PDB file of C-alpha atoms in Angstrom:
ATOM      1  CA  UNK Z 144      36.725  64.760-238.849  1.00 37.00           C
ATOM      2  CA  UNK Z 145      36.788  68.366-237.702  1.00 41.00           C
ATOM      3  CA  UNK Z 146      36.993  71.383-239.946  1.00 43.00           C
ATOM      4  CA  UNK Z 147      38.604  74.455-238.418  1.00 47.00           C
ATOM      5  CA  UNK Z 148      38.410  77.990-239.700  1.00 52.00           C
ATOM      6  CA  UNK Z 149      41.675  79.919-239.647  1.00 54.00           C
ATOM      7  CA  UNK Z 150      42.026  81.317-236.109  1.00 53.00           C
ATOM      8  CA  UNK Z 151      44.962  83.550-236.991  1.00 62.00           C
ATOM      9  CA  UNK Z 152      44.692  86.536-239.275  1.00 73.00           C
ATOM     10  CA  UNK Z 153      45.265  85.904-242.962  1.00 78.00           C
ATOM     11  CA  UNK Z 154      47.798  88.233-244.596  1.00 82.00           C
ATOM     12  CA  UNK Z 155      45.977  91.044-246.391  1.00 82.00           C
ATOM     13  CA  UNK Z 156      47.221  90.046-249.837  1.00 82.00           C
ATOM     14  CA  UNK Z 157      45.773  86.502-249.369  1.00 88.00           C
ATOM     15  CA  UNK Z 158      42.348  87.502-248.077  1.00 89.00           C
ATOM     16  CA  UNK Z 159      40.721  88.123-251.462  1.00 92.00           C
ATOM     17  CA  UNK Z 160      42.084  84.936-253.120  1.00 92.00           C
ATOM     18  CA  UNK Z 161      40.989  82.892-250.107  1.00 92.00           C
ATOM     19  CA  UNK Z 162      37.546  84.511-250.112  1.00 93.00           C
ATOM     20  CA  UNK Z 163      37.209  83.799-253.850  1.00 94.00           C
ATOM     21  CA  UNK Z 164      38.166  80.156-253.267  1.00 95.00           C
ATOM     22  CA  UNK Z 165      35.559  79.856-250.492  1.00 94.00           C
ATOM     23  CA  UNK Z 166      32.933  81.482-252.723  1.00 95.00           C
ATOM     24  CA  UNK Z 167      33.809  79.160-255.634  1.00 96.00           C
ATOM     25  CA  UNK Z 168      33.547  76.085-253.405  1.00 96.00           C
ATOM     26  CA  UNK Z 169      30.208  77.267-252.028  1.00 95.00           C
ATOM     27  CA  UNK Z 170      28.867  77.810-255.557  1.00 95.00           C
ATOM     28  CA  UNK Z 171      30.177  74.377-256.566  1.00 97.00           C
ATOM     29  CA  UNK Z 172      28.256  72.676-253.741  1.00 96.00           C
ATOM     30  CA  UNK Z 173      25.241  74.861-254.437  1.00 94.00           C
ATOM     31  CA  UNK Z 174      25.167  73.544-258.017  1.00 96.00           C
ATOM     32  CA  UNK Z 175      25.596  69.984-256.756  1.00 96.00           C
ATOM     33  CA  UNK Z 176      22.701  70.598-254.366  1.00 95.00           C
ATOM     34  CA  UNK Z 177      20.453  71.796-257.221  1.00 92.00           C
ATOM     35  CA  UNK Z 178      21.330  68.804-259.400  1.00 94.00           C
ATOM     36  CA  UNK Z 179      20.780  66.429-256.509  1.00 94.00           C
ATOM     37  CA  UNK Z 180      17.282  67.811-255.822  1.00 93.00           C
ATOM     38  CA  UNK Z 181      16.239  66.694-259.310  1.00 94.00           C
ATOM     39  CA  UNK Z 182      17.164  63.105-258.347  1.00 95.00           C
ATOM     40  CA  UNK Z 183      14.147  62.845-256.041  1.00 96.00           C
ATOM     41  CA  UNK Z 184      11.795  63.920-258.826  1.00 95.00           C
ATOM     42  CA  UNK Z 185      13.392  61.285-261.082  1.00 96.00           C
ATOM     43  CA  UNK Z 186      12.783  58.622-258.429  1.00 97.00           C
ATOM     44  CA  UNK Z 187       9.100  59.562-258.274  1.00 97.00           C
ATOM     45  CA  UNK Z 188       8.886  59.643-262.088  1.00 97.00           C
ATOM     46  CA  UNK Z 189      10.402  56.157-262.295  1.00 97.00           C
ATOM     47  CA  UNK Z 190       7.865  54.908-259.753  1.00 97.00           C
ATOM     48  CA  UNK Z 191       4.925  56.386-261.695  1.00 97.00           C
ATOM     49  CA  UNK Z 192       6.141  54.804-264.938  1.00 97.00           C
ATOM     50  CA  UNK Z 193       6.620  51.456-263.197  1.00 95.00           C
ATOM     51  CA  UNK Z 194       3.155  51.730-261.598  1.00 95.00           C
ATOM     52  CA  UNK Z 195       1.489  52.369-264.954  1.00 95.00           C
ATOM     53  CA  UNK Z 196       3.619  49.732-266.672  1.00 94.00           C
ATOM     54  CA  UNK Z 197       2.679  47.056-264.153  1.00 93.00           C
ATOM     55  CA  UNK Z 198      -1.028  47.926-264.518  1.00 91.00           C
ATOM     56  CA  UNK Z 199      -0.773  47.564-268.301  1.00 92.00           C
ATOM     57  CA  UNK Z 200       1.130  44.290-268.010  1.00 91.00           C
ATOM     58  CA  UNK Z 201      -1.525  42.849-265.724  1.00 87.00           C
ATOM     59  CA  UNK Z 202      -4.223  43.942-268.199  1.00 81.00           C
ATOM     60  CA  UNK Z 203      -2.402  42.062-270.962  1.00 84.00           C
ATOM     61  CA  UNK Z 204      -1.891  38.998-268.798  1.00 80.00           C
ATOM     62  CA  UNK Z 205       1.872  39.394-268.506  1.00 82.00           C
ATOM     63  CA  UNK Z 206       1.892  39.491-264.680  1.00 81.00           C
ATOM     64  CA  UNK Z 207      -0.475  38.020-262.137  1.00 83.00           C
ATOM     65  CA  UNK Z 208      -1.014  40.912-259.733  1.00 87.00           C
ATOM     66  CA  UNK Z 209       0.451  44.335-260.397  1.00 91.00           C
ATOM     67  CA  UNK Z 210       0.033  45.361-256.753  1.00 92.00           C
ATOM     68  CA  UNK Z 211       2.850  43.032-255.653  1.00 93.00           C
ATOM     69  CA  UNK Z 212       5.208  44.622-258.198  1.00 94.00           C
ATOM     70  CA  UNK Z 213       4.108  48.138-257.195  1.00 95.00           C
ATOM     71  CA  UNK Z 214       4.723  47.458-253.486  1.00 96.00           C
ATOM     72  CA  UNK Z 215       8.207  46.039-254.161  1.00 96.00           C
ATOM     73  CA  UNK Z 216       9.092  48.924-256.495  1.00 97.00           C
ATOM     74  CA  UNK Z 217       7.718  51.487-254.037  1.00 97.00           C
ATOM     75  CA  UNK Z 218       9.788  50.131-251.160  1.00 97.00           C
ATOM     76  CA  UNK Z 219      12.856  50.114-253.403  1.00 97.00           C
ATOM     77  CA  UNK Z 220      12.314  53.731-254.470  1.00 97.00           C
ATOM     78  CA  UNK Z 221      11.682  54.845-250.880  1.00 97.00           C
ATOM     79  CA  UNK Z 222      14.811  53.068-249.673  1.00 97.00           C
ATOM     80  CA  UNK Z 223      16.864  54.727-252.424  1.00 97.00           C
ATOM     81  CA  UNK Z 224      15.412  58.152-251.536  1.00 96.00           C
ATOM     82  CA  UNK Z 225      16.180  57.770-247.841  1.00 96.00           C
ATOM     83  CA  UNK Z 226      19.739  56.539-248.473  1.00 97.00           C
ATOM     84  CA  UNK Z 227      20.351  59.370-250.957  1.00 96.00           C
ATOM     85  CA  UNK Z 228      19.113  61.929-248.437  1.00 95.00           C
ATOM     86  CA  UNK Z 229      21.194  60.514-245.598  1.00 94.00           C
ATOM     87  CA  UNK Z 230      24.484  59.883-247.382  1.00 94.00           C
ATOM     88  CA  UNK Z 231      24.687  62.069-250.496  1.00 95.00           C
ATOM     89  CA  UNK Z 232      22.456  65.120-250.104  1.00 95.00           C
ATOM     90  CA  UNK Z 233      23.355  65.552-246.423  1.00 93.00           C
ATOM     91  CA  UNK Z 234      27.060  65.556-247.235  1.00 93.00           C
ATOM     92  CA  UNK Z 235      26.529  68.203-249.930  1.00 95.00           C
ATOM     93  CA  UNK Z 236      24.395  70.320-247.560  1.00 94.00           C
ATOM     94  CA  UNK Z 237      26.939  70.037-244.771  1.00 92.00           C
ATOM     95  CA  UNK Z 238      29.889  71.079-246.967  1.00 93.00           C
ATOM     96  CA  UNK Z 239      27.906  73.950-248.451  1.00 93.00           C
ATOM     97  CA  UNK Z 240      27.012  75.222-244.978  1.00 91.00           C
ATOM     98  CA  UNK Z 241      30.650  74.963-243.843  1.00 92.00           C
ATOM     99  CA  UNK Z 242      31.820  77.158-246.733  1.00 93.00           C
ATOM    100  CA  UNK Z 243      28.960  79.556-246.065  1.00 93.00           C
ATOM    101  CA  UNK Z 244      30.027  79.870-242.426  1.00 91.00           C
ATOM    102  CA  UNK Z 245      33.649  80.425-243.384  1.00 91.00           C
ATOM    103  CA  UNK Z 246      32.640  83.061-245.946  1.00 93.00           C
ATOM    104  CA  UNK Z 247      30.604  84.944-243.324  1.00 92.00           C
ATOM    105  CA  UNK Z 248      33.530  84.839-240.912  1.00 91.00           C
ATOM    106  CA  UNK Z 249      35.803  86.322-243.592  1.00 92.00           C
ATOM    107  CA  UNK Z 250      33.273  89.054-244.420  1.00 92.00           C
ATOM    108  CA  UNK Z 251      33.003  89.997-240.738  1.00 91.00           C
ATOM    109  CA  UNK Z 252      36.738  89.793-240.030  1.00 91.00           C
ATOM    110  CA  UNK Z 253      37.956  91.713-243.092  1.00 92.00           C
ATOM    111  CA  UNK Z 254      35.277  94.302-243.972  1.00 90.00           C
ATOM    112  CA  UNK Z 255      37.871  96.755-245.292  1.00 88.00           C
ATOM    113  CA  UNK Z 256      39.223  94.210-247.814  1.00 88.00           C
ATOM    114  CA  UNK Z 257      36.047  92.312-248.714  1.00 90.00           C
ATOM    115  CA  UNK Z 258      33.419  94.801-249.799  1.00 85.00           C
ATOM    116  CA  UNK Z 259      31.016  92.154-251.113  1.00 84.00           C
ATOM    117  CA  UNK Z 260      28.617  90.490-248.658  1.00 89.00           C
ATOM    118  CA  UNK Z 261      27.738  87.402-250.710  1.00 91.00           C
ATOM    119  CA  UNK Z 262      27.531  85.038-247.736  1.00 93.00           C
ATOM    120  CA  UNK Z 263      25.551  87.427-245.553  1.00 90.00           C
ATOM    121  CA  UNK Z 264      22.986  87.749-248.348  1.00 91.00           C
ATOM    122  CA  UNK Z 265      22.900  83.966-248.837  1.00 90.00           C
ATOM    123  CA  UNK Z 266      22.354  83.325-245.126  1.00 88.00           C
ATOM    124  CA  UNK Z 267      19.226  85.503-245.154  1.00 89.00           C
ATOM    125  CA  UNK Z 268      17.727  83.093-247.686  1.00 89.00           C
ATOM    126  CA  UNK Z 269      18.444  79.994-245.599  1.00 87.00           C
ATOM    127  CA  UNK Z 270      14.934  79.549-244.118  1.00 89.00           C
ATOM    128  CA  UNK Z 271      13.279  79.730-247.550  1.00 91.00           C
ATOM    129  CA  UNK Z 272      15.957  77.456-249.063  1.00 90.00           C
ATOM    130  CA  UNK Z 273      15.354  74.975-246.259  1.00 91.00           C
ATOM    131  CA  UNK Z 274      11.591  74.955-246.952  1.00 92.00           C
ATOM    132  CA  UNK Z 275      12.229  74.504-250.701  1.00 93.00           C
ATOM    133  CA  UNK Z 276      14.592  71.618-249.962  1.00 93.00           C
ATOM    134  CA  UNK Z 277      12.029  69.961-247.716  1.00 94.00           C
ATOM    135  CA  UNK Z 278       9.404  70.265-250.429  1.00 95.00           C
ATOM    136  CA  UNK Z 279      11.646  68.957-253.226  1.00 94.00           C
ATOM    137  CA  UNK Z 280      13.048  66.050-251.224  1.00 95.00           C
ATOM    138  CA  UNK Z 281      10.124  64.904-249.148  1.00 96.00           C
ATOM    139  CA  UNK Z 282       7.082  65.502-251.381  1.00 96.00           C
ATOM    140  CA  UNK Z 283       8.131  62.906-254.010  1.00 97.00           C
ATOM    141  CA  UNK Z 284       8.865  60.398-251.229  1.00 96.00           C
ATOM    142  CA  UNK Z 285       5.535  61.028-249.530  1.00 97.00           C
ATOM    143  CA  UNK Z 286       3.754  60.624-252.879  1.00 97.00           C
ATOM    144  CA  UNK Z 287       5.541  57.327-253.578  1.00 97.00           C
ATOM    145  CA  UNK Z 288       4.953  56.206-249.981  1.00 97.00           C
ATOM    146  CA  UNK Z 289       1.219  56.882-250.086  1.00 97.00           C
ATOM    147  CA  UNK Z 290       0.779  54.982-253.365  1.00 97.00           C
ATOM    148  CA  UNK Z 291       2.899  52.123-252.037  1.00 97.00           C
ATOM    149  CA  UNK Z 292       0.857  51.943-248.821  1.00 97.00           C
ATOM    150  CA  UNK Z 293      -2.373  52.056-250.836  1.00 97.00           C
ATOM    151  CA  UNK Z 294      -1.131  49.166-252.992  1.00 96.00           C
ATOM    152  CA  UNK Z 295      -0.098  47.161-249.917  1.00 96.00           C
ATOM    153  CA  UNK Z 296      -3.507  47.756-248.300  1.00 97.00           C
ATOM    154  CA  UNK Z 297      -5.363  46.727-251.480  1.00 95.00           C
ATOM    155  CA  UNK Z 298      -3.198  43.624-251.732  1.00 94.00           C
ATOM    156  CA  UNK Z 299      -3.686  42.616-248.098  1.00 95.00           C
ATOM    157  CA  UNK Z 300      -7.460  43.191-248.297  1.00 94.00           C
ATOM    158  CA  UNK Z 301      -7.587  40.092-250.477  1.00 90.00           C
ATOM    159  CA  UNK Z 302      -6.477  38.177-247.383  1.00 90.00           C
ATOM    160  CA  UNK Z 303      -8.030  39.997-244.441  1.00 93.00           C
ATOM    161  CA  UNK Z 304      -9.539  43.369-243.597  1.00 94.00           C
ATOM    162  CA  UNK Z 305      -7.762  43.395-240.211  1.00 96.00           C
ATOM    163  CA  UNK Z 306      -4.436  42.754-241.938  1.00 95.00           C
ATOM    164  CA  UNK Z 307      -5.127  45.596-244.370  1.00 95.00           C
ATOM    165  CA  UNK Z 308      -5.901  48.029-241.530  1.00 96.00           C
ATOM    166  CA  UNK Z 309      -2.803  46.954-239.591  1.00 97.00           C
ATOM    167  CA  UNK Z 310      -0.547  47.346-242.644  1.00 96.00           C
ATOM    168  CA  UNK Z 311      -2.101  50.702-243.522  1.00 96.00           C
ATOM    169  CA  UNK Z 312      -1.703  52.168-240.026  1.00 97.00           C
ATOM    170  CA  UNK Z 313       1.786  50.739-239.379  1.00 97.00           C
ATOM    171  CA  UNK Z 314       3.110  51.731-242.813  1.00 97.00           C
ATOM    172  CA  UNK Z 315       1.702  55.255-242.506  1.00 97.00           C
ATOM    173  CA  UNK Z 316       3.314  55.664-239.098  1.00 97.00           C
ATOM    174  CA  UNK Z 317       6.699  54.452-240.410  1.00 97.00           C
ATOM    175  CA  UNK Z 318       6.457  56.685-243.504  1.00 97.00           C
ATOM    176  CA  UNK Z 319       5.689  59.899-241.603  1.00 96.00           C
ATOM    177  CA  UNK Z 320       8.155  59.106-238.803  1.00 97.00           C
ATOM    178  CA  UNK Z 321      10.854  58.632-241.455  1.00 97.00           C
ATOM    179  CA  UNK Z 322       9.902  61.895-243.176  1.00 97.00           C
ATOM    180  CA  UNK Z 323      10.075  63.687-239.807  1.00 96.00           C
ATOM    181  CA  UNK Z 324      13.524  62.221-239.157  1.00 96.00           C
ATOM    182  CA  UNK Z 325      14.721  63.301-242.627  1.00 96.00           C
ATOM    183  CA  UNK Z 326      13.314  66.815-242.108  1.00 94.00           C
ATOM    184  CA  UNK Z 327      15.335  67.133-238.880  1.00 94.00           C
ATOM    185  CA  UNK Z 328      18.438  65.792-240.629  1.00 93.00           C
ATOM    186  CA  UNK Z 329      18.054  68.306-243.471  1.00 93.00           C
ATOM    187  CA  UNK Z 330      17.582  71.132-240.959  1.00 90.00           C
ATOM    188  CA  UNK Z 331      20.686  70.071-239.052  1.00 89.00           C
ATOM    189  CA  UNK Z 332      22.799  70.054-242.226  1.00 88.00           C
ATOM    190  CA  UNK Z 333      21.432  73.272-243.716  1.00 83.00           C
ATOM    191  CA  UNK Z 334      20.594  75.586-240.840  1.00 74.00           C
ATOM    192  CA  UNK Z 335      23.156  74.628-238.206  1.00 62.00           C
ATOM    193  CA  UNK Z 336      26.759  75.426-238.693  1.00 53.00           C
ATOM    194  CA  UNK Z 337      28.344  72.737-236.548  1.00 44.00           C
ATOM    195  CA  UNK Z 338      32.069  72.422-237.142  1.00 42.00           C
ATOM    196  CA  UNK Z 339      32.004  68.758-236.257  1.00 43.00           C
ATOM    197  CA  UNK Z 340      31.139  66.409-239.063  1.00 43.00           C
ATOM    198  CA  UNK Z 341      27.986  64.465-238.298  1.00 40.00           C
TER     199      UNK Z 341
END
Protein backbone atom coordinates (compact mmCIF):
# COMPACT_ATOMS: atom_id res chain seq x y z
CA UNK A 1 0.00 0.00 0.00
CA UNK A 2 1.31 3.44 -0.89
CA UNK A 3 0.04 6.70 0.48
CA UNK A 4 0.47 9.71 -1.78
CA UNK A 5 0.23 13.34 -0.79
CA UNK A 6 -1.70 15.55 -3.20
CA UNK A 7 0.77 16.55 -5.94
CA UNK A 8 -1.54 19.14 -7.46
CA UNK A 9 -2.52 22.34 -5.71
CA UNK A 10 -5.62 22.20 -3.54
CA UNK A 11 -8.17 24.93 -4.25
CA UNK A 12 -7.76 27.75 -1.73
CA UNK A 13 -11.21 27.29 -0.21
CA UNK A 14 -10.41 23.59 0.55
CA UNK A 15 -6.98 24.10 2.09
CA UNK A 16 -8.16 24.96 5.61
CA UNK A 17 -10.75 22.13 5.83
CA UNK A 18 -8.17 19.65 4.54
CA UNK A 19 -5.56 20.93 6.99
CA UNK A 20 -8.08 20.63 9.85
CA UNK A 21 -8.87 17.05 8.81
CA UNK A 22 -5.16 16.18 8.75
CA UNK A 23 -4.67 17.80 12.16
CA UNK A 24 -7.69 15.93 13.59
CA UNK A 25 -6.39 12.60 12.27
CA UNK A 26 -2.94 13.29 13.69
CA UNK A 27 -4.43 14.11 17.10
CA UNK A 28 -6.56 10.96 16.91
CA UNK A 29 -3.49 8.77 16.34
CA UNK A 30 -1.57 10.72 18.96
CA UNK A 31 -4.25 9.83 21.53
CA UNK A 32 -4.19 6.21 20.39
CA UNK A 33 -0.41 6.25 20.79
CA UNK A 34 -0.70 7.56 24.38
CA UNK A 35 -3.30 4.94 25.31
CA UNK A 36 -1.23 2.20 23.72
CA UNK A 37 1.88 3.15 25.73
CA UNK A 38 -0.03 2.36 28.92
CA UNK A 39 -0.53 -1.21 27.64
CA UNK A 40 3.14 -2.03 28.20
CA UNK A 41 2.96 -0.86 31.81
CA UNK A 42 -0.14 -3.05 32.27
CA UNK A 43 1.76 -6.05 30.90
CA UNK A 44 4.55 -5.49 33.42
CA UNK A 45 2.01 -4.99 36.23
CA UNK A 46 0.30 -8.26 35.33
CA UNK A 47 3.66 -10.04 35.40
CA UNK A 48 4.54 -8.63 38.84
CA UNK A 49 1.17 -9.70 40.25
CA UNK A 50 1.56 -13.16 38.74
CA UNK A 51 5.13 -13.41 40.10
CA UNK A 52 4.00 -12.55 43.63
CA UNK A 53 0.92 -14.75 43.33
CA UNK A 54 2.94 -17.78 42.29
CA UNK A 55 5.38 -17.23 45.19
CA UNK A 56 2.47 -17.12 47.65
CA UNK A 57 0.87 -20.21 46.12
CA UNK A 58 4.10 -22.15 46.45
CA UNK A 59 4.38 -21.04 50.10
CA UNK A 60 0.88 -22.40 50.74
CA UNK A 61 1.60 -25.63 48.91
CA UNK A 62 -0.73 -24.92 46.00
CA UNK A 63 1.97 -25.27 43.32
CA UNK A 64 5.19 -27.25 43.27
CA UNK A 65 7.70 -24.72 41.94
CA UNK A 66 6.73 -21.12 41.30
CA UNK A 67 9.75 -20.57 39.05
CA UNK A 68 8.23 -22.74 36.29
CA UNK A 69 5.04 -20.64 36.36
CA UNK A 70 7.04 -17.39 36.40
CA UNK A 71 9.14 -18.44 33.38
CA UNK A 72 6.04 -19.43 31.37
CA UNK A 73 4.21 -16.22 32.33
CA UNK A 74 7.29 -14.10 31.56
CA UNK A 75 7.69 -15.59 28.09
CA UNK A 76 3.98 -15.05 27.46
CA UNK A 77 4.15 -11.40 28.54
CA UNK A 78 7.29 -10.78 26.47
CA UNK A 79 5.71 -12.38 23.41
CA UNK A 80 2.60 -10.22 23.84
CA UNK A 81 4.75 -7.08 24.21
CA UNK A 82 6.77 -7.81 21.09
CA UNK A 83 3.68 -8.62 19.00
CA UNK A 84 1.93 -5.47 20.25
CA UNK A 85 4.95 -3.35 19.35
CA UNK A 86 5.31 -4.89 15.90
CA UNK A 87 1.68 -4.99 14.79
CA UNK A 88 -0.33 -2.44 16.79
CA UNK A 89 1.95 0.32 18.07
CA UNK A 90 4.00 0.40 14.85
CA UNK A 91 0.86 0.85 12.76
CA UNK A 92 -0.28 3.73 14.99
CA UNK A 93 3.19 5.34 14.84
CA UNK A 94 3.36 4.98 11.07
CA UNK A 95 -0.07 6.55 10.47
CA UNK A 96 0.68 9.37 12.89
CA UNK A 97 3.95 10.13 11.09
CA UNK A 98 2.20 10.09 7.70
CA UNK A 99 -0.32 12.71 8.84
CA UNK A 100 2.49 14.73 10.40
CA UNK A 101 4.37 14.72 7.09
CA UNK A 102 1.28 15.72 5.15
CA UNK A 103 0.56 18.53 7.63
CA UNK A 104 4.10 19.89 7.23
CA UNK A 105 3.77 19.79 3.46
CA UNK A 106 0.53 21.78 3.67
CA UNK A 107 2.10 24.34 6.03
CA UNK A 108 5.04 24.81 3.64
CA UNK A 109 2.93 24.88 0.47
CA UNK A 110 0.21 27.26 1.71
CA UNK A 111 1.83 29.67 4.21
CA UNK A 112 -0.53 32.49 3.23
CA UNK A 113 -3.63 30.40 4.06
CA UNK A 114 -2.36 28.33 6.99
CA UNK A 115 -0.93 30.67 9.59
CA UNK A 116 -0.60 27.97 12.27
CA UNK A 117 2.54 25.81 12.30
CA UNK A 118 1.23 22.92 14.40
CA UNK A 119 3.12 20.21 12.51
CA UNK A 120 6.39 22.13 12.38
CA UNK A 121 6.23 22.53 16.16
CA UNK A 122 5.38 18.84 16.61
CA UNK A 123 8.28 17.72 14.43
CA UNK A 124 10.75 19.57 16.66
CA UNK A 125 9.63 17.35 19.53
CA UNK A 126 10.15 14.11 17.60
CA UNK A 127 13.55 13.16 19.09
CA UNK A 128 12.29 13.58 22.67
CA UNK A 129 9.03 11.77 21.84
CA UNK A 130 11.06 8.93 20.35
CA UNK A 131 13.16 8.63 23.53
CA UNK A 132 10.00 8.69 25.69
CA UNK A 133 8.46 5.97 23.52
CA UNK A 134 11.57 3.83 23.82
CA UNK A 135 11.51 4.19 27.58
CA UNK A 136 7.78 3.44 27.94
CA UNK A 137 7.79 0.47 25.58
CA UNK A 138 11.11 -1.19 26.25
CA UNK A 139 11.72 -0.62 29.98
CA UNK A 140 8.74 -2.78 31.09
CA UNK A 141 9.83 -5.52 28.66
CA UNK A 142 13.42 -5.41 29.86
CA UNK A 143 12.22 -5.59 33.47
CA UNK A 144 10.00 -8.59 32.72
CA UNK A 145 12.78 -10.18 30.65
CA UNK A 146 15.38 -9.86 33.40
CA UNK A 147 13.08 -11.39 36.02
CA UNK A 148 12.13 -14.17 33.62
CA UNK A 149 15.78 -14.92 32.84
CA UNK A 150 16.61 -14.88 36.56
CA UNK A 151 13.79 -17.37 37.21
CA UNK A 152 14.95 -19.61 34.35
CA UNK A 153 18.54 -19.54 35.66
CA UNK A 154 17.41 -20.36 39.22
CA UNK A 155 15.27 -23.19 37.89
CA UNK A 156 18.03 -24.66 35.72
CA UNK A 157 20.58 -24.43 38.56
CA UNK A 158 18.66 -27.25 40.21
CA UNK A 159 19.79 -29.40 37.28
CA UNK A 160 23.22 -28.09 36.32
CA UNK A 161 25.37 -25.00 36.77
CA UNK A 162 26.54 -25.20 33.13
CA UNK A 163 22.92 -25.32 31.96
CA UNK A 164 22.11 -22.29 34.11
CA UNK A 165 25.02 -20.29 32.66
CA UNK A 166 24.09 -21.29 29.10
CA UNK A 167 20.43 -20.32 29.60
CA UNK A 168 21.39 -17.05 31.28
CA UNK A 169 23.81 -15.98 28.54
CA UNK A 170 21.64 -17.13 25.61
CA UNK A 171 18.45 -15.62 27.04
CA UNK A 172 20.17 -12.31 27.79
CA UNK A 173 21.53 -12.15 24.25
CA UNK A 174 18.08 -12.87 22.75
CA UNK A 175 16.39 -10.32 25.05
CA UNK A 176 18.75 -7.44 24.24
CA UNK A 177 18.91 -8.32 20.53
CA UNK A 178 15.10 -8.22 20.45
CA UNK A 179 15.03 -4.88 22.28
CA UNK A 180 17.57 -3.49 19.79
CA UNK A 181 15.42 -4.69 16.88
CA UNK A 182 12.30 -3.10 18.43
CA UNK A 183 14.17 0.18 19.03
CA UNK A 184 15.11 0.31 15.32
CA UNK A 185 11.53 -0.52 14.34
CA UNK A 186 10.16 2.27 16.56
CA UNK A 187 12.69 4.72 15.11
CA UNK A 188 11.73 3.74 11.57
CA UNK A 189 8.03 4.30 12.27
CA UNK A 190 8.40 7.53 14.24
CA UNK A 191 11.36 9.40 12.81
CA UNK A 192 11.31 8.38 9.15
CA UNK A 193 8.60 9.57 6.89
CA UNK A 194 8.62 6.82 4.30
CA UNK A 195 5.58 6.93 2.04
CA UNK A 196 5.70 3.20 1.52
CA UNK A 197 3.95 1.12 4.13
CA UNK A 198 6.38 -1.19 5.89
